[in-house]
Amino acid sequence: MAAARRLRVSPLLSGLVIVGFGTSAPELVVSVDAAVQAQPDIAMGNVVGSNIFNILGILGVSALLQPLPAHPRVLQFDLWVLLAGAFILLFFLFSGRRLSRLEGGTLLSGYIAYLILSFKVFGS
């Protein structure tokens, strides 16, 4: 909450973007290192496994400890972005069984667009 106030953003945006990026930065390093060392299975497993654990494990344990209300913004926007990203990844993988540079650029561009839109629409 204090970081959100200092950055003048809503606590929800802080959790979705700032905290989300901060906790995912080590995964980014692992995946980039795996890609550089020609170990794509490690990079893909890292990303997919982390998302599965974050959604099912962390969210599940948190809801067991304290019921979590679903903020309308999450249901109206972020959930759809999450689902779209997952389906785009599935489409890319099933269409070619590998991610090309163009597809990687498409995924990264989608994330950048999500960040920009989130800060513009829900920044404060």
Coordinates of C-alpha atoms in Angstrom, one line a residue:
M1 CA 0.0 0.0 0.0
A2 CA 2.8 2.4 0.8
A3 CA 4.5 1.9 -2.5
A4 CA 1.2 2.4 -4.3
R5 CA 0.7 5.7 -2.5
R6 CA 4.2 6.9 -3.3
L7 CA 3.8 6.1 -6.9
R8 CA 0.2 7.5 -6.9
V9 CA -1.4 4.4 -8.3
S10 CA -4.3 2.4 -7.0
P11 CA -3.4 -0.6 -4.7
L12 CA -5.0 -2.9 -7.2
L13 CA -2.8 -1.6 -10.1
S14 CA 0.2 -1.9 -7.8
G15 CA -0.5 -5.5 -7.0
L16 CA -1.3 -6.4 -10.6
V17 CA 1.6 -4.7 -12.3
I18 CA 4.3 -3.5 -9.9
V19 CA 4.3 -6.4 -7.5
G20 CA 3.6 -8.9 -10.3
F21 CA 6.6 -7.7 -12.3
G22 CA 8.9 -7.6 -9.2
T23 CA 8.0 -11.2 -8.3
S24 CA 8.4 -12.4 -11.9
A25 CA 11.8 -10.7 -12.5
P26 CA 13.7 -13.8 -11.3
E27 CA 11.7 -16.0 -13.6
L28 CA 12.6 -13.7 -16.5
V29 CA 16.3 -14.1 -15.7
V30 CA 15.9 -17.9 -15.5
S31 CA 14.0 -18.0 -18.8
V32 CA 16.4 -15.7 -20.7
D33 CA 19.3 -17.7 -19.4
A34 CA 17.7 -21.0 -20.5
A35 CA 16.9 -19.5 -23.9
V36 CA 20.5 -18.3 -24.4
Q37 CA 21.8 -21.8 -23.4
A38 CA 19.4 -23.4 -25.9
Q39 CA 17.2 -25.0 -23.2
P40 CA 13.8 -24.0 -24.3
D41 CA 12.0 -26.6 -22.2
I42 CA 13.3 -25.0 -19.1
A43 CA 12.1 -21.5 -20.2
M44 CA 8.7 -22.8 -21.2
G45 CA 8.3 -25.0 -18.1
N46 CA 9.4 -22.0 -15.9
V47 CA 6.7 -19.7 -17.4
V48 CA 3.8 -22.2 -17.5
G49 CA 4.6 -23.8 -14.2
S50 CA 4.9 -20.5 -12.4
N51 CA 1.6 -19.3 -13.8
I52 CA -0.1 -22.6 -12.7
F53 CA 1.3 -22.3 -9.2
N54 CA 0.5 -18.6 -8.9
I55 CA -3.1 -19.0 -9.9
L56 CA -3.9 -22.3 -8.3
G57 CA -1.4 -22.6 -5.4
I58 CA -1.0 -19.0 -4.1
L59 CA -4.5 -17.8 -4.9
G60 CA -5.9 -21.1 -3.4
V61 CA -3.9 -20.8 -0.1
S62 CA -4.7 -17.1 0.2
A63 CA -8.5 -17.8 -0.3
L64 CA -8.3 -20.5 2.3
L65 CA -6.8 -18.1 4.9
Q66 CA -9.1 -15.2 4.0
P67 CA -12.0 -15.0 1.5
L68 CA -10.9 -12.8 -1.4
P69 CA -13.5 -10.5 -3.0
A70 CA -13.2 -10.3 -6.7
H71 CA -12.6 -6.7 -7.6
P72 CA -14.8 -5.7 -10.6
R73 CA -11.8 -4.5 -12.6
V74 CA -10.2 -7.9 -12.4
L75 CA -13.4 -9.5 -13.7
Q76 CA -14.0 -6.9 -16.4
F77 CA -10.5 -6.5 -17.8
D78 CA -7.6 -8.3 -16.3
L79 CA -9.2 -11.8 -16.3
W80 CA -9.8 -11.4 -20.0
V81 CA -6.2 -10.3 -20.7
L82 CA -5.0 -13.4 -18.7
L83 CA -7.3 -15.7 -20.7
A84 CA -6.4 -14.0 -24.0
G85 CA -2.7 -14.4 -23.3
A86 CA -3.1 -18.1 -22.4
F87 CA -5.1 -18.8 -25.6
I88 CA -2.6 -16.8 -27.8
L89 CA 0.2 -18.9 -26.3
L90 CA -1.7 -22.1 -27.0
F91 CA -2.4 -21.0 -30.5
F92 CA 1.3 -20.2 -31.2
L93 CA 2.5 -23.5 -29.7
F94 CA -0.1 -25.7 -31.5
S95 CA 0.4 -23.9 -34.8
G96 CA 4.2 -24.4 -35.0
R97 CA 5.2 -26.4 -31.8
R98 CA 7.7 -23.6 -31.0
L99 CA 7.7 -19.8 -30.4
S100 CA 9.3 -17.8 -33.2
R101 CA 10.8 -14.4 -32.6
L102 CA 7.8 -12.8 -34.2
E103 CA 5.5 -14.6 -31.8
G104 CA 7.7 -13.7 -28.9
G105 CA 7.5 -10.1 -30.0
T106 CA 3.8 -10.3 -30.3
L107 CA 3.5 -11.6 -26.7
L108 CA 5.9 -8.9 -25.4
S109 CA 4.0 -6.2 -27.3
G110 CA 0.7 -7.4 -25.8
Y111 CA 2.3 -7.1 -22.3
I112 CA 3.5 -3.6 -23.1
A113 CA 0.1 -2.6 -24.4
Y114 CA -1.5 -4.0 -21.2
L115 CA 0.9 -2.0 -19.0
I116 CA 0.2 1.2 -20.9
L117 CA -3.5 0.7 -20.8
S118 CA -3.5 -0.2 -17.1
F119 CA -1.6 2.9 -16.2
K120 CA -3.6 5.2 -18.4
V121 CA -7.0 3.9 -17.3
F122 CA -6.5 2.7 -13.8
G123 CA -3.4 4.6 -12.7
S124 CA -5.0 6.3 -9.8

